[in-house]
Amino acid sequence: MKEKIHLTGYTEAELIAFVEQLGQPAYRGRQIFAALQHRRLRSFEKMTDLPKDFRQQLEQHSTASTLTIESRYISQDGTRRYLMKTHDDRPVETVFIPEERRDTICFSSQSGCPLQCTFCLTAQLGLLRSLTAAEIVEQIIVALNDAYGVGVQPPKGTNLVGMGAGEPFLNFESLIHALRVINDPKGLHIVPKRITISTAGIVPRIHELAAMTDRPHLAVSLAAPTDELRNELMPINRKWPLDQLLAACKEFEKTLKPGELLTFEYVMLDKVNDSDEQARQLANLLNRHGLRAKVNLIPHNPAEPLPYLPSPSERVDTFQSILETKGIHTYVRKPRGRDIYAACGQLAARRELRTSPQISQI
Ligand code: SAH
């Protein structure tokens, strides 16, 4: 049987073209877009403003949802992790992080990940497959519906981070398409300046993103101040070493808006990359490339069988102050959802730990 088209990944214009092919007027396409993206409905059955026979016709060719929610884990700090399944049984994980000012949703771009960063649990899955644009968009819809209620507008607005499982820049086309759908004021309306995409350093895509208008913010995962150590921790560095990566970042920096800064993420691994000397090397590296970036230090989130421990907090503080004295804006990211395997680098479709009742339909 031919696979049904997952309409959640279509822009309004694409939906209009789609319904026209079925012999329907354009406004039906606009109605479906609003039902999927504004009312956040996940079945045609609930779109009662569409004629019944049209809904049946839609059902034959297409679908309004392909992800099923296997379980939801709720952390003591309020963070929620959703473990979902694609139609072909691949795990997809999404994290909702409640915050004082504005809630954040962290989405996945791939099921598993092909990069073999030694400190990341997702790497242990390998790449299962890249997600479609529709699967990326549906993750946001699931998280918003669960957090606020179906179709209820987020009271404080939403930040989006592409920091879940996978390497977003190895699924660039679907990612950019999904963002176009997510940006639409008639739909989810999460605008580019509220979105940050994190990459392990796929250099050609950094150049490509730099050339785009209306692009999201960029974060780059460094994890090491030298090629020698980075080759070991993040093997992708052998393909695109630090000099090339930071040259691409410099290009990107030229396209930043006033007040916008590039972010570098630096996972803090006890006795591996957290010495005073390494802090100085990191600051010198960024300064040598003339980057006006900010650095986010991420205390390592440990998980069996990863062979690392998090740096002690005094170490993180000292590392931060060395960077600061060398003129680098540095923040320490507070770990969220560690107890439910929802924190950075912990998404690996883990099923254990505290579970709230299963929510198969939300
Ligand atoms: N592949 C992309 C997107 C994933 S983002 C990237 O690498 O940027 C996930 C972030 O969490 C990255 O900055 C990564 O360096 C960090 N990370 C991975 N494993 C971690 C761990 N165990 N503890 C803390 N941070 C981790």
Short mmCIF file of C-alpha atoms and ligand atoms in Angstrom, two decimals:
data_model
loop_
_atom_site.label_atom_id
_atom_site.label_comp_id
_atom_site.label_asym_id
_atom_site.label_seq_id
_atom_site.Cartn_x
_atom_site.Cartn_y
_atom_site.Cartn_z
CA MET A 1 0.00 0.00 0.00
CA LYS A 2 1.22 3.49 -0.78
CA GLU A 3 2.21 5.45 2.30
CA LYS A 4 -0.27 8.17 3.23
CA ILE A 5 0.86 11.78 3.01
CA HIS A 6 1.36 13.31 6.46
CA LEU A 7 -0.22 16.74 6.00
CA THR A 8 1.22 18.20 9.23
CA GLY A 9 4.42 18.91 7.29
CA TYR A 10 2.74 20.98 4.59
CA THR A 11 2.79 24.75 4.36
CA GLU A 12 -0.54 26.44 3.71
CA ALA A 13 0.35 26.87 0.04
CA GLU A 14 1.16 23.17 -0.27
CA LEU A 15 -2.13 22.24 1.36
CA ILE A 16 -4.01 24.44 -1.07
CA ALA A 17 -2.28 22.73 -4.00
CA PHE A 18 -3.05 19.36 -2.43
CA VAL A 19 -6.80 19.97 -2.05
CA GLU A 20 -7.00 21.47 -5.52
CA GLN A 21 -5.62 18.22 -6.88
CA LEU A 22 -8.52 16.51 -5.16
CA GLY A 23 -10.89 18.89 -6.95
CA GLN A 24 -11.59 21.05 -3.89
CA PRO A 25 -11.50 24.84 -3.62
CA ALA A 26 -8.47 26.63 -2.12
CA TYR A 27 -10.22 27.63 1.08
CA ARG A 28 -10.43 23.98 2.09
CA GLY A 29 -6.63 23.94 2.14
CA ARG A 30 -6.62 26.99 4.40
CA GLN A 31 -9.15 25.31 6.67
CA ILE A 32 -7.02 22.19 7.00
CA PHE A 33 -3.90 24.25 7.69
CA ALA A 34 -5.71 26.10 10.50
CA ALA A 35 -7.10 22.85 11.89
CA LEU A 36 -3.67 21.21 11.99
CA GLN A 37 -1.45 24.10 12.97
CA HIS A 38 -3.66 26.55 14.84
CA ARG A 39 -6.20 24.25 16.46
CA ARG A 40 -3.53 21.55 16.65
CA LEU A 41 -5.90 18.71 15.74
CA ARG A 42 -4.38 15.32 15.04
CA SER A 43 -7.27 13.63 13.24
CA PHE A 44 -9.58 14.55 10.36
CA GLU A 45 -12.48 13.22 12.36
CA LYS A 46 -12.23 16.18 14.72
CA MET A 47 -12.29 18.69 11.84
CA THR A 48 -16.05 18.92 11.94
CA ASP A 49 -16.07 22.12 9.89
CA LEU A 50 -15.15 19.96 6.87
CA PRO A 51 -17.89 17.99 5.09
CA LYS A 52 -17.94 14.36 6.09
CA ASP A 53 -17.37 12.99 2.59
CA PHE A 54 -14.39 15.30 2.16
CA ARG A 55 -12.93 14.03 5.43
CA GLN A 56 -13.34 10.49 4.15
CA GLN A 57 -11.66 11.47 0.91
CA LEU A 58 -8.76 12.97 2.87
CA GLU A 59 -8.45 9.83 4.93
CA GLN A 60 -7.83 7.79 1.78
CA HIS A 61 -4.81 9.79 0.66
CA SER A 62 -3.43 11.36 3.76
CA THR A 63 -3.14 11.51 7.52
CA ALA A 64 -3.13 14.22 10.20
CA SER A 65 -0.87 12.30 12.57
CA THR A 66 1.69 9.52 12.38
CA LEU A 67 3.37 9.69 15.78
CA THR A 68 1.99 7.62 18.64
CA ILE A 69 2.84 8.51 22.20
CA GLU A 70 4.30 5.56 23.97
CA SER A 71 4.96 7.20 27.31
CA ARG A 72 5.39 10.46 29.09
CA TYR A 73 7.91 10.94 31.89
CA ILE A 74 7.60 13.86 34.28
CA SER A 75 10.65 15.14 36.15
CA GLN A 76 10.67 16.54 39.66
CA ASP A 77 11.56 19.88 38.10
CA GLY A 78 8.47 19.79 35.85
CA THR A 79 10.31 18.84 32.66
CA ARG A 80 8.38 16.37 30.52
CA ARG A 81 9.85 13.83 28.15
CA TYR A 82 7.68 12.22 25.48
CA LEU A 83 8.75 8.94 24.01
CA MET A 84 6.93 8.46 20.73
CA LYS A 85 6.99 6.02 17.85
CA THR A 86 6.90 6.67 14.13
CA HIS A 87 4.61 4.63 11.86
CA ASP A 88 7.60 2.36 11.15
CA ASP A 89 8.35 1.91 14.83
CA ARG A 90 11.29 4.25 15.31
CA PRO A 91 11.65 6.10 18.61
CA VAL A 92 11.21 9.90 18.65
CA GLU A 93 11.78 11.96 21.77
CA THR A 94 10.68 15.46 22.61
CA VAL A 95 11.21 17.43 25.81
CA PHE A 96 9.04 20.17 27.27
CA ILE A 97 10.87 22.43 29.71
CA PRO A 98 8.72 24.80 31.78
CA GLU A 99 10.50 28.04 32.59
CA GLU A 100 9.61 31.18 34.44
CA ARG A 101 9.62 33.52 31.49
CA ARG A 102 8.87 31.31 28.56
CA ASP A 103 8.59 27.56 28.13
CA THR A 104 10.97 25.69 25.84
CA ILE A 105 10.36 22.69 23.63
CA CYS A 106 13.36 20.63 22.57
CA PHE A 107 12.68 18.56 19.44
CA SER A 108 14.55 15.78 17.67
CA SER A 109 15.62 15.91 14.05
CA GLN A 110 16.51 12.25 13.68
CA SER A 111 15.64 8.96 15.30
CA GLY A 112 18.98 8.06 16.86
CA CYS A 113 22.08 9.84 15.55
CA PRO A 114 24.94 8.90 13.19
CA LEU A 115 27.56 11.03 14.99
CA GLN A 116 29.56 9.20 17.56
CA CYS A 117 30.16 11.76 20.26
CA THR A 118 31.56 9.72 23.12
CA PHE A 119 29.73 11.67 25.86
CA CYS A 120 26.24 11.43 24.34
CA LEU A 121 23.78 8.64 24.99
CA THR A 122 21.90 9.17 21.72
CA ALA A 123 25.05 8.10 19.84
CA GLN A 124 24.57 4.60 21.22
CA LEU A 125 21.43 4.16 19.13
CA GLY A 126 23.22 4.87 15.87
CA LEU A 127 21.16 6.46 13.12
CA LEU A 128 17.77 4.81 12.76
CA ARG A 129 16.52 7.36 10.26
CA SER A 130 16.03 11.06 9.63
CA LEU A 131 12.62 12.45 10.53
CA THR A 132 10.29 14.00 7.99
CA ALA A 133 9.24 17.66 8.24
CA ALA A 134 5.81 16.46 9.38
CA GLU A 135 7.30 14.35 12.16
CA ILE A 136 9.30 17.35 13.34
CA VAL A 137 6.21 19.60 13.38
CA GLU A 138 4.02 16.99 15.05
CA GLN A 139 6.44 16.74 18.00
CA ILE A 140 5.77 20.41 18.78
CA ILE A 141 2.02 19.91 18.48
CA VAL A 142 2.07 16.93 20.85
CA ALA A 143 4.11 18.80 23.46
CA LEU A 144 1.98 21.97 23.27
CA ASN A 145 -1.30 20.06 23.47
CA ASP A 146 -0.14 18.12 26.49
CA ALA A 147 1.24 21.18 28.28
CA TYR A 148 -1.62 23.60 27.66
CA GLY A 149 -4.56 21.66 26.23
CA VAL A 150 -5.49 20.97 22.61
CA GLY A 151 -5.31 24.18 20.61
CA VAL A 152 -4.84 26.41 23.67
CA GLN A 153 -2.42 29.25 22.97
CA PRO A 154 0.75 29.04 25.07
CA PRO A 155 0.27 31.80 27.66
CA LYS A 156 3.90 32.93 27.61
CA GLY A 157 4.93 31.97 24.10
CA THR A 158 7.32 29.18 23.31
CA ASN A 159 11.01 28.86 22.59
CA LEU A 160 12.08 26.04 20.37
CA VAL A 161 15.45 24.33 20.40
CA GLY A 162 16.68 21.76 17.89
CA MET A 163 18.81 20.04 20.49
CA GLY A 164 17.11 16.67 20.81
CA ALA A 165 18.23 13.43 19.23
CA GLY A 166 20.05 13.62 15.93
CA GLU A 167 22.12 16.08 13.97
CA PRO A 168 19.73 18.68 12.52
CA PHE A 169 22.18 19.68 9.78
CA LEU A 170 22.27 16.13 8.45
CA ASN A 171 18.52 16.49 7.88
CA PHE A 172 18.68 20.04 6.61
CA GLU A 173 15.94 20.05 4.01
CA SER A 174 13.27 18.58 6.28
CA LEU A 175 14.38 20.81 9.12
CA ILE A 176 14.09 24.01 7.10
CA HIS A 177 10.76 22.92 5.67
CA ALA A 178 9.42 22.17 9.17
CA LEU A 179 10.59 25.58 10.38
CA ARG A 180 8.70 27.28 7.55
CA VAL A 181 5.51 25.56 8.71
CA ILE A 182 6.20 26.33 12.38
CA ASN A 183 6.89 30.02 11.67
CA ASP A 184 3.52 30.69 9.99
CA PRO A 185 1.48 33.32 11.92
CA LYS A 186 -1.68 31.41 10.95
CA GLY A 187 -0.33 28.26 12.57
CA LEU A 188 2.03 27.61 15.46
CA HIS A 189 3.59 31.03 14.90
CA ILE A 190 6.90 30.33 16.60
CA VAL A 191 9.13 32.90 14.91
CA PRO A 192 12.79 32.34 13.91
CA LYS A 193 14.15 34.54 16.67
CA ARG A 194 12.57 32.14 19.21
CA ILE A 195 14.26 29.12 17.63
CA THR A 196 17.82 27.84 18.12
CA ILE A 197 19.31 24.99 16.13
CA SER A 198 22.36 23.23 17.50
CA THR A 199 24.95 21.52 15.32
CA ALA A 200 27.97 19.37 16.01
CA GLY A 201 29.65 21.27 13.18
CA ILE A 202 28.45 20.37 9.68
CA VAL A 203 30.39 23.20 8.05
CA PRO A 204 28.69 23.46 4.62
CA ARG A 205 25.28 23.78 6.29
CA ILE A 206 26.53 26.60 8.53
CA HIS A 207 27.39 28.52 5.36
CA GLU A 208 24.01 27.64 3.90
CA LEU A 209 22.14 28.82 6.98
CA ALA A 210 24.14 32.05 7.02
CA ALA A 211 22.84 32.83 3.53
CA MET A 212 19.18 32.43 4.52
CA THR A 213 16.90 35.24 5.52
CA ASP A 214 14.56 34.58 8.45
CA ARG A 215 16.80 31.93 9.86
CA PRO A 216 16.88 30.59 13.41
CA HIS A 217 19.70 31.20 15.89
CA LEU A 218 22.70 28.93 15.70
CA ALA A 219 24.45 27.03 18.47
CA VAL A 220 27.60 25.00 17.85
CA SER A 221 28.76 22.17 20.09
CA LEU A 222 32.47 22.38 20.75
CA ALA A 223 33.29 20.13 23.72
CA ALA A 224 37.05 20.61 23.27
CA PRO A 225 39.50 23.46 22.63
CA THR A 226 41.97 21.47 20.48
CA ASP A 227 41.63 19.23 17.43
CA GLU A 228 43.43 16.47 19.24
CA LEU A 229 40.83 16.20 21.99
CA ARG A 230 37.88 17.06 19.78
CA ASN A 231 38.81 14.31 17.31
CA GLU A 232 38.50 11.92 20.19
CA LEU A 233 35.26 13.24 21.74
CA MET A 234 33.48 14.26 18.54
CA PRO A 235 34.75 12.22 15.57
CA ILE A 236 32.98 14.59 13.14
CA ASN A 237 35.94 16.89 13.89
CA ARG A 238 38.12 14.74 11.65
CA LYS A 239 36.00 15.78 8.73
CA TRP A 240 35.62 19.43 9.69
CA PRO A 241 38.36 20.46 12.13
CA LEU A 242 38.20 23.47 14.42
CA ASP A 243 39.82 25.97 12.06
CA GLN A 244 37.27 25.26 9.33
CA LEU A 245 34.42 25.18 11.81
CA LEU A 246 35.32 28.48 13.41
CA ALA A 247 35.94 30.11 10.03
CA ALA A 248 32.37 29.13 9.10
CA CYS A 249 31.16 30.55 12.42
CA LYS A 250 32.98 33.81 11.62
CA GLU A 251 31.14 33.96 8.28
CA PHE A 252 27.90 33.31 10.10
CA GLU A 253 28.69 36.02 12.62
CA LYS A 254 28.76 38.60 9.85
CA THR A 255 25.08 37.94 9.21
CA LEU A 256 23.95 38.33 12.84
CA LYS A 257 21.44 40.99 13.73
CA PRO A 258 22.36 43.64 16.30
CA GLY A 259 22.25 42.07 19.75
CA GLU A 260 22.29 38.53 18.36
CA LEU A 261 25.16 36.29 19.43
CA LEU A 262 26.37 32.94 18.26
CA THR A 263 26.34 30.30 20.98
CA PHE A 264 28.98 27.68 21.63
CA GLU A 265 28.04 24.73 23.80
CA TYR A 266 30.74 23.11 25.85
CA VAL A 267 29.91 19.97 27.79
CA MET A 268 31.98 19.83 31.00
CA LEU A 269 33.57 16.42 31.51
CA ASP A 270 35.45 15.84 34.74
CA LYS A 271 39.24 15.79 34.19
CA VAL A 272 38.80 15.52 30.42
CA ASN A 273 38.13 19.03 29.10
CA ASP A 274 37.73 21.19 32.22
CA SER A 275 41.23 22.31 33.29
CA ASP A 276 42.40 25.93 33.65
CA GLU A 277 44.72 25.37 30.71
CA GLN A 278 41.80 24.18 28.55
CA ALA A 279 39.74 27.21 29.56
CA ARG A 280 42.58 29.45 28.37
CA GLN A 281 42.94 27.44 25.15
CA LEU A 282 39.22 27.79 24.49
CA ALA A 283 39.23 31.54 25.10
CA ASN A 284 42.31 31.99 22.91
CA LEU A 285 40.78 29.89 20.15
CA LEU A 286 37.61 31.99 20.03
CA ASN A 287 39.54 35.24 20.33
CA ARG A 288 42.00 34.21 17.61
CA HIS A 289 39.05 33.79 15.26
CA GLY A 290 37.69 37.14 16.39
CA LEU A 291 34.39 35.59 17.50
CA ARG A 292 32.13 37.67 19.72
CA ALA A 293 30.23 34.62 20.83
CA LYS A 294 28.81 33.42 24.08
CA VAL A 295 29.69 30.09 25.61
CA ASN A 296 27.18 27.84 27.35
CA LEU A 297 28.86 25.45 29.72
CA ILE A 298 26.79 22.28 30.10
CA PRO A 299 27.64 20.13 33.10
CA HIS A 300 27.82 16.59 31.76
CA ASN A 301 24.64 14.62 32.30
CA PRO A 302 25.88 11.20 33.27
CA ALA A 303 24.25 7.97 32.17
CA GLU A 304 25.31 4.38 32.06
CA PRO A 305 27.40 3.29 30.14
CA LEU A 306 28.99 6.68 29.35
CA PRO A 307 32.53 6.73 30.74
CA TYR A 308 32.43 10.30 32.14
CA LEU A 309 31.55 12.21 35.26
CA PRO A 310 30.29 15.78 35.41
CA SER A 311 32.85 18.42 36.39
CA PRO A 312 32.41 19.52 40.01
CA SER A 313 30.61 22.84 40.27
CA GLU A 314 33.71 24.68 41.58
CA ARG A 315 35.55 23.53 38.46
CA VAL A 316 32.74 24.85 36.28
CA ASP A 317 32.87 28.19 38.15
CA THR A 318 36.64 28.51 37.73
CA PHE A 319 36.43 27.56 34.05
CA GLN A 320 33.73 30.19 33.61
CA SER A 321 35.74 32.92 35.31
CA ILE A 322 38.81 32.22 33.18
CA LEU A 323 36.71 32.60 30.04
CA GLU A 324 35.12 35.77 31.44
CA THR A 325 38.49 37.38 32.21
CA LYS A 326 39.43 36.79 28.60
CA GLY A 327 36.31 38.63 27.48
CA ILE A 328 34.05 35.67 26.62
CA HIS A 329 30.44 35.83 27.81
CA THR A 330 29.86 32.56 29.60
CA TYR A 331 26.75 30.99 31.08
CA VAL A 332 26.25 27.72 32.89
CA ARG A 333 23.27 25.71 31.67
CA LYS A 334 21.19 24.34 34.50
CA PRO A 335 20.49 20.66 33.93
CA ARG A 336 16.78 19.93 33.51
CA GLY A 337 15.02 16.60 33.65
CA ARG A 338 18.09 14.53 34.53
CA ASP A 339 16.01 12.15 36.65
CA ILE A 340 13.93 11.08 33.64
CA TYR A 341 16.70 10.95 31.00
CA ALA A 342 15.46 14.15 29.45
CA ALA A 343 18.59 16.31 29.85
CA CYS A 344 21.09 17.16 27.07
CA GLY A 345 22.69 14.06 25.66
CA GLN A 346 20.38 11.68 27.49
CA LEU A 347 17.82 10.93 24.80
CA ALA A 348 18.14 7.28 23.94
CA ALA A 349 14.59 5.97 24.11
CA ARG A 350 15.05 4.88 27.73
CA ARG A 351 11.97 3.29 29.18
CA GLU A 352 12.86 2.97 32.85
CA LEU A 353 12.21 5.47 35.67
CA ARG A 354 9.19 7.23 37.02
CA THR A 355 6.28 7.01 34.63
CA SER A 356 3.00 8.78 34.82
CA PRO A 357 -0.04 7.04 33.34
CA GLN A 358 0.38 6.40 29.66
CA ILE A 359 -1.23 8.90 27.39
CA SER A 360 -1.97 7.28 24.12
CA GLN A 361 -4.37 9.98 22.98
CA ILE A 362 -3.75 13.61 23.73
N1 SAH B 1 23.76 17.00 17.20
C1 SAH B 1 23.53 18.36 17.62
C2 SAH B 1 22.22 18.50 18.35
C3 SAH B 1 22.18 17.82 19.71
S1 SAH B 1 22.29 19.08 20.89
C4 SAH B 1 24.72 18.88 18.39
O1 SAH B 1 25.60 18.09 18.68
O2 SAH B 1 24.78 20.07 18.66
C5 SAH B 1 22.74 18.27 22.27
C6 SAH B 1 23.72 19.12 23.10
O3 SAH B 1 23.95 18.38 24.28
C7 SAH B 1 25.07 19.29 22.42
O4 SAH B 1 25.60 20.55 22.69
C8 SAH B 1 25.92 18.21 23.08
O5 SAH B 1 27.26 18.57 23.08
C9 SAH B 1 25.32 18.17 24.46
N2 SAH B 1 25.48 16.88 25.11
C10 SAH B 1 25.54 15.67 24.55
N3 SAH B 1 25.67 14.71 25.48
C11 SAH B 1 25.67 15.34 26.66
C12 SAH B 1 25.74 14.89 27.99
N4 SAH B 1 25.81 13.60 28.29
N5 SAH B 1 25.69 15.82 28.97
C13 SAH B 1 25.58 17.12 28.68
N6 SAH B 1 25.48 17.60 27.43
C14 SAH B 1 25.55 16.73 26.44
#
